[in-house]
PDB file of C-alpha atoms in Angstrom:
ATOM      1  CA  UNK D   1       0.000   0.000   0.000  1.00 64.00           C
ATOM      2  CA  UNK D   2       1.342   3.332  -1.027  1.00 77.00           C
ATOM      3  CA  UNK D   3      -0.600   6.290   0.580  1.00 88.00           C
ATOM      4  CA  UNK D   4      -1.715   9.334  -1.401  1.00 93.00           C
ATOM      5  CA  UNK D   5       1.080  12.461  -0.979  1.00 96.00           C
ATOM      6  CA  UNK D   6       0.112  16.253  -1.003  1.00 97.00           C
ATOM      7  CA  UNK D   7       1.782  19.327   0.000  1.00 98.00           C
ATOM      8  CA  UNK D   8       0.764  21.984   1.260  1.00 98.00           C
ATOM      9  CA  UNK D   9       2.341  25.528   1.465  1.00 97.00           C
ATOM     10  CA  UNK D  10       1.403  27.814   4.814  1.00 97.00           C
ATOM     11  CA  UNK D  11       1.278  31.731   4.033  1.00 95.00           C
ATOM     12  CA  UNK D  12       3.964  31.914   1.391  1.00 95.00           C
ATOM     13  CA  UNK D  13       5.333  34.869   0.665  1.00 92.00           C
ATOM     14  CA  UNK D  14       6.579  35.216  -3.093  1.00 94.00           C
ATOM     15  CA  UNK D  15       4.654  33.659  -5.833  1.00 96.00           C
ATOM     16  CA  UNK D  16       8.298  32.301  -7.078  1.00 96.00           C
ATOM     17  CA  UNK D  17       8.203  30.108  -4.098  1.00 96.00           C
ATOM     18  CA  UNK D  18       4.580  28.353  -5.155  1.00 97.00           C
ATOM     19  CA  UNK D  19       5.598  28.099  -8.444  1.00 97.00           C
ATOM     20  CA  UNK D  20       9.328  26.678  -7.865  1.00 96.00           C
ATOM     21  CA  UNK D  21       7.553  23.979  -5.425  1.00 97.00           C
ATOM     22  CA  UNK D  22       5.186  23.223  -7.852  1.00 97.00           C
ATOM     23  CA  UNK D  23       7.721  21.924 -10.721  1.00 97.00           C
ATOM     24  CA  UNK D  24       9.538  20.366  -7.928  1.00 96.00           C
ATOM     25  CA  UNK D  25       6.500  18.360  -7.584  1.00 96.00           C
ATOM     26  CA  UNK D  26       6.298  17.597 -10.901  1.00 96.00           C
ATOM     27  CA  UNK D  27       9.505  16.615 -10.857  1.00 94.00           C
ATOM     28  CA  UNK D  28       9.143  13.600  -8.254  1.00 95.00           C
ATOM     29  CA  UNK D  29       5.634  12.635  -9.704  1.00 93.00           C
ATOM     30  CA  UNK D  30       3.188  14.905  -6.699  1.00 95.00           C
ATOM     31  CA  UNK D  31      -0.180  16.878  -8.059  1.00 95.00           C
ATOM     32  CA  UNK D  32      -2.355  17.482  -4.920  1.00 97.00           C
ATOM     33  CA  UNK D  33      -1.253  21.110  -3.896  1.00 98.00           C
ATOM     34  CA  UNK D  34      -2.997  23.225  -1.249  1.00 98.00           C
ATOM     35  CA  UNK D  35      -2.381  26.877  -0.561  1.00 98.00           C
ATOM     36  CA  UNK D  36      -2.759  28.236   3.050  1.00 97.00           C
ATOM     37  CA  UNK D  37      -3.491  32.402   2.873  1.00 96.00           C
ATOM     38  CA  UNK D  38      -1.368  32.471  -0.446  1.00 96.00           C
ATOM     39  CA  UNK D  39      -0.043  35.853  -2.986  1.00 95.00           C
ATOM     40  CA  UNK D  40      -1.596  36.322  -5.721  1.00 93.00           C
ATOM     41  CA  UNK D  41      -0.386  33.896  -8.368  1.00 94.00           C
ATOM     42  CA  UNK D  42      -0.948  35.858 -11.658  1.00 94.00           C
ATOM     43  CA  UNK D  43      -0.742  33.434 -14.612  1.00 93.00           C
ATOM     44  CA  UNK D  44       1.502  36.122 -16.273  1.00 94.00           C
ATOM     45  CA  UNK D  45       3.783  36.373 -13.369  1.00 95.00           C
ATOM     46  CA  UNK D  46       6.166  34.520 -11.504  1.00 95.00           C
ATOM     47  CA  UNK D  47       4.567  31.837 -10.234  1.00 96.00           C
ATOM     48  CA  UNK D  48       3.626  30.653 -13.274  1.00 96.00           C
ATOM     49  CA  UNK D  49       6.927  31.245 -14.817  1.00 96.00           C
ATOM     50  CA  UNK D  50       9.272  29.702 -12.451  1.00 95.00           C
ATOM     51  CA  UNK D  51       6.680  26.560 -12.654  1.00 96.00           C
ATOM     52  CA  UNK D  52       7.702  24.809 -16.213  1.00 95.00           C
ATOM     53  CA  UNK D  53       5.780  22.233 -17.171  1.00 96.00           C
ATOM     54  CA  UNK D  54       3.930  22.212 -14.015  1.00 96.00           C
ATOM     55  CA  UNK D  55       2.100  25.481 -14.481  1.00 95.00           C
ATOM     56  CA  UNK D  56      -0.372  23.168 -16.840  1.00 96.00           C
ATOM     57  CA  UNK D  57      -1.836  21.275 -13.739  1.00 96.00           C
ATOM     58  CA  UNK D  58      -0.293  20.976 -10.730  1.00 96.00           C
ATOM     59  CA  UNK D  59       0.149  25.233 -10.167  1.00 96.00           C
ATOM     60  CA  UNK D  60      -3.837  25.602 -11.705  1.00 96.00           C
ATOM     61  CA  UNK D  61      -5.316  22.753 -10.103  1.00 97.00           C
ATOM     62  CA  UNK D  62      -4.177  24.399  -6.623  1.00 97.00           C
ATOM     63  CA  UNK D  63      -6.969  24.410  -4.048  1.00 97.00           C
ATOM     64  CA  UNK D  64      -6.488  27.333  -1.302  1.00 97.00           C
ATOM     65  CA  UNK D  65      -7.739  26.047   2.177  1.00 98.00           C
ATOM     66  CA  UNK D  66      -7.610  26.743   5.656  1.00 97.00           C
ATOM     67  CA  UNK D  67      -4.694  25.419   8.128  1.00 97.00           C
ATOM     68  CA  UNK D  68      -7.593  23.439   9.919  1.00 97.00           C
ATOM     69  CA  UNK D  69      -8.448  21.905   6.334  1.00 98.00           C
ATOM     70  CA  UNK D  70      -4.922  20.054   6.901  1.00 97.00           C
ATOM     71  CA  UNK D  71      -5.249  19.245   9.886  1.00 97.00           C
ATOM     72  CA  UNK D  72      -8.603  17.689   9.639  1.00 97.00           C
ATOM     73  CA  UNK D  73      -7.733  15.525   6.361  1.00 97.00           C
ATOM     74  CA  UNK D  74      -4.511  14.437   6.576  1.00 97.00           C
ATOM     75  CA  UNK D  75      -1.735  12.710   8.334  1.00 96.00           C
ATOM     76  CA  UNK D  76       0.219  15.645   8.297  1.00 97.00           C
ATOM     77  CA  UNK D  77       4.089  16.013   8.474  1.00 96.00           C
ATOM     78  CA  UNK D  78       5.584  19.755   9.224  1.00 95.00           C
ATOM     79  CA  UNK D  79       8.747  20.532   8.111  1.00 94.00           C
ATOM     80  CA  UNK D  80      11.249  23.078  10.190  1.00 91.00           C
ATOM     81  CA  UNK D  81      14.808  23.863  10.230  1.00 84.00           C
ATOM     82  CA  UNK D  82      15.087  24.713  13.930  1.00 76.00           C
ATOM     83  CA  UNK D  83      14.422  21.606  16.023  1.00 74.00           C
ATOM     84  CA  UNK D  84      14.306  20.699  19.907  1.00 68.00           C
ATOM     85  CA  UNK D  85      17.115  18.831  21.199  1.00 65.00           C
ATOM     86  CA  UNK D  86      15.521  15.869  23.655  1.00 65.00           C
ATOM     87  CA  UNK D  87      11.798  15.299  24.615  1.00 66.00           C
ATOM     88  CA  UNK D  88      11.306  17.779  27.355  1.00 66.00           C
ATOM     89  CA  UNK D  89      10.269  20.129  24.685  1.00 66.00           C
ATOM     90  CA  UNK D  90       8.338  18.446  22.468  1.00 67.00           C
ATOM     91  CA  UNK D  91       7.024  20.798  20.152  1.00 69.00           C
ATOM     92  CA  UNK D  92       9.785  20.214  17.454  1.00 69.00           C
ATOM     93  CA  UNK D  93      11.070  16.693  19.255  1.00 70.00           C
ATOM     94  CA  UNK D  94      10.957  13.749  17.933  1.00 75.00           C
ATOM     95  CA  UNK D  95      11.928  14.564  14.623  1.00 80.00           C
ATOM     96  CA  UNK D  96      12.993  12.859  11.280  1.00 91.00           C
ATOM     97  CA  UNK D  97      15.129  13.184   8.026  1.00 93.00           C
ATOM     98  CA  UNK D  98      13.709  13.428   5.097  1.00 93.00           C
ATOM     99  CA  UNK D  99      15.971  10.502   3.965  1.00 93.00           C
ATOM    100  CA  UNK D 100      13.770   8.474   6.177  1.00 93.00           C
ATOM    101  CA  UNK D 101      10.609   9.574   5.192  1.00 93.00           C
ATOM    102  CA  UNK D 102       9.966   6.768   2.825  1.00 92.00           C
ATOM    103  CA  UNK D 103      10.453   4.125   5.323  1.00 92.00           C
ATOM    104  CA  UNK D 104       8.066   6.210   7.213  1.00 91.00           C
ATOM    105  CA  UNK D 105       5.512   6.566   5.181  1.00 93.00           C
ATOM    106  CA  UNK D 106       5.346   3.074   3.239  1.00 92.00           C
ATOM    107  CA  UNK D 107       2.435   1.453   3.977  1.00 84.00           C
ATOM    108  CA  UNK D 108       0.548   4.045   5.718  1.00 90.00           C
ATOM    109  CA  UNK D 109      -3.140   3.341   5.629  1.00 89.00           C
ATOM    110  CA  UNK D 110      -3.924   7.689   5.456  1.00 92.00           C
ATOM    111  CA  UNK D 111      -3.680  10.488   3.423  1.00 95.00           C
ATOM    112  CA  UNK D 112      -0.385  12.171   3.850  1.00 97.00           C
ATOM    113  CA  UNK D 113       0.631  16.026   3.397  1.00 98.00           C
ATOM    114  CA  UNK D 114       3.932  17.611   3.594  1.00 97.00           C
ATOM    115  CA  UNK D 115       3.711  20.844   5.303  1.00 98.00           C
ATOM    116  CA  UNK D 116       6.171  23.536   4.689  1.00 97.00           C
ATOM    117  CA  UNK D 117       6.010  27.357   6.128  1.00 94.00           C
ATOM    118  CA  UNK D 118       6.657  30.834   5.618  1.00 93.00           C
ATOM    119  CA  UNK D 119       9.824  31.924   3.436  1.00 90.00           C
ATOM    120  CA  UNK D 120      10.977  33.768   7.150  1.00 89.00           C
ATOM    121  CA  UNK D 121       9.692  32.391  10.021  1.00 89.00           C
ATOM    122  CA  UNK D 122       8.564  28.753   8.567  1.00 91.00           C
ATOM    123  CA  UNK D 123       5.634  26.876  10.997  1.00 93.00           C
ATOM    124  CA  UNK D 124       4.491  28.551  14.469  1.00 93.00           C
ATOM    125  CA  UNK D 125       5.014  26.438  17.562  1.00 91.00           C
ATOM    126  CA  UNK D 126       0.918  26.676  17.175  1.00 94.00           C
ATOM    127  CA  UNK D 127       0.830  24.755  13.655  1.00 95.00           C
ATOM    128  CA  UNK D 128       3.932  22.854  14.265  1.00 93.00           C
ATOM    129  CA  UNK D 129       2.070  21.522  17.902  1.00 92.00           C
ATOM    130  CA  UNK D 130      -1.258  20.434  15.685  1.00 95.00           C
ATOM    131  CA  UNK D 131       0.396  18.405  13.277  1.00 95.00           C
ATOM    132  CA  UNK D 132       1.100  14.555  13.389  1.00 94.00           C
ATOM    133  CA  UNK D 133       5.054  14.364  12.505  1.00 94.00           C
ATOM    134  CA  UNK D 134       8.267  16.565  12.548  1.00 93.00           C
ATOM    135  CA  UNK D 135      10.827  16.603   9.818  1.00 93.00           C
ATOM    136  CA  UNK D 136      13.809  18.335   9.351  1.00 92.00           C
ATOM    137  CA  UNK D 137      16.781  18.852   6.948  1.00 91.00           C
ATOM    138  CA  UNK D 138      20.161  17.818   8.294  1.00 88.00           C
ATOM    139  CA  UNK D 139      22.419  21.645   7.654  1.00 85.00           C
ATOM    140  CA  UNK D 140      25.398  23.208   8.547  1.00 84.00           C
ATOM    141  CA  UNK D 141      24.471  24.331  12.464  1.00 85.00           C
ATOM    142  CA  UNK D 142      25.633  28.020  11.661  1.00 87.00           C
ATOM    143  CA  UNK D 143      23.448  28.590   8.496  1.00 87.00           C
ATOM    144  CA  UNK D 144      20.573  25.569   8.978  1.00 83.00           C
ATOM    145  CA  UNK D 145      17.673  27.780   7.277  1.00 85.00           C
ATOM    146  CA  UNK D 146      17.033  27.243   3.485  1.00 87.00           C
ATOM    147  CA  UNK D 147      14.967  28.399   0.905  1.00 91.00           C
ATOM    148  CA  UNK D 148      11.759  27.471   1.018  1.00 94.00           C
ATOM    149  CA  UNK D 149      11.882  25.693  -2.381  1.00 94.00           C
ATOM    150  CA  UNK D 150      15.280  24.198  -2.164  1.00 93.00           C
ATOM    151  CA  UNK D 151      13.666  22.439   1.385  1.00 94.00           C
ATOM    152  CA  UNK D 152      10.793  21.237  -0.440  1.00 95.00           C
ATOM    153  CA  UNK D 153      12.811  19.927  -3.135  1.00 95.00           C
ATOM    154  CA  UNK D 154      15.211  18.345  -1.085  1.00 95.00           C
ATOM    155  CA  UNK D 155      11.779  16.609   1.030  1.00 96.00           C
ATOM    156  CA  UNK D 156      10.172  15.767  -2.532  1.00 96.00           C
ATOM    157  CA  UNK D 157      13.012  14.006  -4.016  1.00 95.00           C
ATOM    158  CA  UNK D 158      13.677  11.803  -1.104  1.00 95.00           C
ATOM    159  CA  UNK D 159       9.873  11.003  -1.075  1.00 94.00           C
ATOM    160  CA  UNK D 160      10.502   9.435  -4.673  1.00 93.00           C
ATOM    161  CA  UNK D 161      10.219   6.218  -4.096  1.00 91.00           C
ATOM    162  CA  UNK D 162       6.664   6.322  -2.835  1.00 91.00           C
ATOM    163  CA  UNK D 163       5.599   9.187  -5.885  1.00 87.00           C
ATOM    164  CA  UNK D 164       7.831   8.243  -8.695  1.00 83.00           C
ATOM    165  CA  UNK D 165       6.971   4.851 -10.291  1.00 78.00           C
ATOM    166  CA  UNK D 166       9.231   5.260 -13.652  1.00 76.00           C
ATOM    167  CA  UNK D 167      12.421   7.561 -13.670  1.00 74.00           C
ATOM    168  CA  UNK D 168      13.762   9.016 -17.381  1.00 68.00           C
ATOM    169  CA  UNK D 169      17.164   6.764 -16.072  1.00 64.00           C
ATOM    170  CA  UNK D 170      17.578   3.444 -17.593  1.00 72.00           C
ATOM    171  CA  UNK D 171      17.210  -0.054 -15.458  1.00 70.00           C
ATOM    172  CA  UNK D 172      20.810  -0.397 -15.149  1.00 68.00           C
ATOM    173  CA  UNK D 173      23.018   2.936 -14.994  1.00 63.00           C
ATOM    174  CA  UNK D 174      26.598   0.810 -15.341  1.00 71.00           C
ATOM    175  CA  UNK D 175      26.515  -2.209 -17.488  1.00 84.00           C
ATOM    176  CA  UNK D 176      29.457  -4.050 -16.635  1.00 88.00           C
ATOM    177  CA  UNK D 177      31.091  -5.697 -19.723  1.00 91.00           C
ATOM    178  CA  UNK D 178      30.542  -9.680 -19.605  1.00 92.00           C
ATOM    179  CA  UNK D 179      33.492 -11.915 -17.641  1.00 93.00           C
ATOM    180  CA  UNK D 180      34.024 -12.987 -21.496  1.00 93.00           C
ATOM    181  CA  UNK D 181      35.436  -9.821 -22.487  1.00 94.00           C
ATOM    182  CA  UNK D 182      36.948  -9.025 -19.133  1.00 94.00           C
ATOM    183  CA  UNK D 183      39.193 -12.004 -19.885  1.00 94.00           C
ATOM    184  CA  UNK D 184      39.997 -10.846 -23.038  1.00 94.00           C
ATOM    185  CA  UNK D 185      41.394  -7.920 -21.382  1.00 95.00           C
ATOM    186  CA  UNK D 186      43.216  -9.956 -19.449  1.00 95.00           C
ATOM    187  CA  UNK D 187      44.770 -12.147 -22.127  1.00 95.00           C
ATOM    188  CA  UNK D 188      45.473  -8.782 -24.223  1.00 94.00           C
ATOM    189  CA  UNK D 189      47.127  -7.000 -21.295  1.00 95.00           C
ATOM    190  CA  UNK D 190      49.753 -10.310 -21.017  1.00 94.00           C
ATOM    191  CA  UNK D 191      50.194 -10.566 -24.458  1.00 92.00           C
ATOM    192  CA  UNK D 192      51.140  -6.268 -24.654  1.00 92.00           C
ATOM    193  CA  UNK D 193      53.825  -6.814 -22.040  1.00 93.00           C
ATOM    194  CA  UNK D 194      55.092 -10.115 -23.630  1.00 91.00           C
ATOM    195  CA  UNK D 195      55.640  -8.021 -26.767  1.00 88.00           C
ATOM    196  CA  UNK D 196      56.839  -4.776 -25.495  1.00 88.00           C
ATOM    197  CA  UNK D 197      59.559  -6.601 -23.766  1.00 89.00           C
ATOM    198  CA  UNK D 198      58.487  -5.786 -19.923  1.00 92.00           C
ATOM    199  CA  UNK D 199      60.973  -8.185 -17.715  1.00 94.00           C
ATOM    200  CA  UNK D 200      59.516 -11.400 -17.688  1.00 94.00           C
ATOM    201  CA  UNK D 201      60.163 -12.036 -14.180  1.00 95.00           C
ATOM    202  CA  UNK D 202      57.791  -9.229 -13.653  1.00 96.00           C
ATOM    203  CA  UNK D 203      55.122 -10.264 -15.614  1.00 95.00           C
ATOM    204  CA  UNK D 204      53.194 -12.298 -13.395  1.00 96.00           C
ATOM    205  CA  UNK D 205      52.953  -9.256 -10.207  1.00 97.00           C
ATOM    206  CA  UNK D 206      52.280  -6.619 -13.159  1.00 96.00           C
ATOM    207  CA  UNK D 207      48.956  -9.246 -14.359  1.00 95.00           C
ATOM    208  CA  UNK D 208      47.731  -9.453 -10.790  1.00 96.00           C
ATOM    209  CA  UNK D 209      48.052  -5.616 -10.410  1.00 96.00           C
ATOM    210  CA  UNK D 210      45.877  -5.143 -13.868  1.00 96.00           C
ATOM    211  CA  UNK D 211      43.536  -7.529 -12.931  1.00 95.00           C
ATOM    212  CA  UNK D 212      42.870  -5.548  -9.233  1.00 96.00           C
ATOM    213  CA  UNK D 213      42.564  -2.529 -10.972  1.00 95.00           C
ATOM    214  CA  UNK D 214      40.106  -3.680 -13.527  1.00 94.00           C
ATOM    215  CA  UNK D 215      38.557  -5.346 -11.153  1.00 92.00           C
ATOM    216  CA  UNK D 216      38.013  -2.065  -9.101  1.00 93.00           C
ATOM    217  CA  UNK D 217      37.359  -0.513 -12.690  1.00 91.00           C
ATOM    218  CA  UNK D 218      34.267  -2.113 -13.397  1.00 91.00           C
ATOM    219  CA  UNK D 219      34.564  -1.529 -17.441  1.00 93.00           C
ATOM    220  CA  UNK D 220      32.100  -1.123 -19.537  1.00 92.00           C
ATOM    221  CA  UNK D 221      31.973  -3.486 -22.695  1.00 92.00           C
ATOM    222  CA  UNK D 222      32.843  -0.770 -25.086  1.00 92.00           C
ATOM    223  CA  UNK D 223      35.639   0.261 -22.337  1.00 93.00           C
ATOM    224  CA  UNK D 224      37.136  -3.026 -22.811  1.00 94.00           C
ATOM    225  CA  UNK D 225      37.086  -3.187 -26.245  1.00 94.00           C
ATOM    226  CA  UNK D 226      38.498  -0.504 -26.564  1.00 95.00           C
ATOM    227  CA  UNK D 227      41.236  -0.871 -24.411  1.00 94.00           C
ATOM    228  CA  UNK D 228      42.086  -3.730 -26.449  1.00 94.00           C
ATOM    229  CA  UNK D 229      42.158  -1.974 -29.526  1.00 94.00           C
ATOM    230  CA  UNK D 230      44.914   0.361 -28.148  1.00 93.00           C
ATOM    231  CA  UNK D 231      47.193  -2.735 -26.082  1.00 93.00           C
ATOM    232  CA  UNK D 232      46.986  -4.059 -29.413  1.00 91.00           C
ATOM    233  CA  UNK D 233      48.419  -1.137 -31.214  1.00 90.00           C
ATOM    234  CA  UNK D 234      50.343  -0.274 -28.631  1.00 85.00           C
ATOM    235  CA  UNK D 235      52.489  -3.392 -29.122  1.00 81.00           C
ATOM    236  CA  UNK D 236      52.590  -3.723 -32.505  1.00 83.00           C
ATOM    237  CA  UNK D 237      54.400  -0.041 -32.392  1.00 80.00           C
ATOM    238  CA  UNK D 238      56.435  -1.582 -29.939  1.00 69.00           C
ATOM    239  CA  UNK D 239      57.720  -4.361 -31.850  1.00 72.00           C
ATOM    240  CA  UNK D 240      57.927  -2.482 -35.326  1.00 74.00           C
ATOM    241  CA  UNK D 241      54.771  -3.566 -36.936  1.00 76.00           C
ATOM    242  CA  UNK D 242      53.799  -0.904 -37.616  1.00 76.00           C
ATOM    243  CA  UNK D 243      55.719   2.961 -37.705  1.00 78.00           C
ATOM    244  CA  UNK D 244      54.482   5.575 -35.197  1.00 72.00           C
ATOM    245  CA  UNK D 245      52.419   8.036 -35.845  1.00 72.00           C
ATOM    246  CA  UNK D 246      55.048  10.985 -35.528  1.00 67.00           C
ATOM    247  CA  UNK D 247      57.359   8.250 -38.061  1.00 57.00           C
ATOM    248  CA  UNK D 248      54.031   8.374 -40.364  1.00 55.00           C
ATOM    249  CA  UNK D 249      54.283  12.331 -40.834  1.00 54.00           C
ATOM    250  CA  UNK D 250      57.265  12.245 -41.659  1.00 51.00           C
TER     251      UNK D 250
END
């Protein structure tokens, strides 16, 4: 069971912000968007225009509620920068990552909103203490506070497990070339030193040494082919097969 994700925004303060938030919904698959006291979002302004692709539904389709709307409908989680240390305040205490938010959230038989605050201030202690779950960004302890969009970006695209069901990436981002042409790499390697003349009592530590760093390596099919390709030539310039290049312009 996946449960339903919205977000909500509380009393923004620059349409840029709705708008940004927006496309970073779009980005990590979210479309329910509610609006606590918002601006004005003009559809010639910037809301819209910071938005992309996301000003054709997710920015229009926007329903503006009341805090108590959230509150009532959802298993809400806030989102703050400043946070309580230990449980004797427990306004901002317990808290969680957003990196564990998925784990948190799998399974969970409600709806679920993601609550973020005002550009300045973010969530009262009021809304914060009517709210079901406390999350918070991991930052440098000088500086913690960020942009309202970068947080919910950062919040979105660790939810995207539970939002995103197909990414633009491809099943497998390394292919690893097959243990067939891997050993051809190997075999190609000894036969460059046989021919370049490295010291054959050497031969053996400087195979071993290859094969760890391939190993580490992790090639690519192509990568190993084409390494070949250039042993190959390597040692037949080595041996005089063929002339250099410089020789060749000569």
């Amino acid at each position: 069971m996946t449960p339903n994700i919205s977000v909500a925004v509380v009393d923004p303060e620059t349409p840029g912000n709705v708008g940004t938030i927006a496309r970073g919904m779009k980005n990590f698959g979210l479309s329910d968007l509610y609006l606590v006291d918002p601006p004005e979002l003009d559809p010639e302004g910037e809301a819209y225009g910071f938005a992309g692709h996301a000003r054709e539904d997710v920015l229009p389709n926007a329903t503006e509620v009341d805090f108590d709307y959230l509150v009532d409908n959802f298993y809400t989680v806030a989102t703050t920068a400043t946070t309580n240390e230990d449980a004797t305040k427990h306004v901002r205490y317990p808290f969680l990552e957003p990196a564990d938010l998925t784990d948190e959230l799998a399974g969970l038989d409600a709806d679920v909103c993601i609550v973020f605050g005002r550009e300045r201030v973010g969530l009262s202690n009021e809304e914060l203490a009517r709210l079901d779950r406390v999350c918070s960004i991991p930052a440098d302890d000088e500086y913690p506070v960020l942009n309202l969009a970068q947080a919910a970006t950062i919040v979105l695209y660790e939810l995207r497990e539970l939002t995103v069901e197909e990414t633009q990436h491809p099943d497998e981002a390394h292919e690893r070339a097959n243990e067939h042409e891997i050993e051809g790499l190997y075999e190609t390697f000894d036969d460059y030193l046989h021919d370049v003349g490295h010291p054959e009592e050497k031969i053996d530590k400087t195979n071993r040494l290859f094969r760890r760093l391939v190993g580490r390596a992790q090639p690519t099919g192509r990568e190993a082919r084409t390494m070949r390709g250039v042993l190959r030539r390597g040692a037949k310039i080595g041996n005089g097969e063929i002339p250099r290049p410089a020789d060749e312009n000569q």
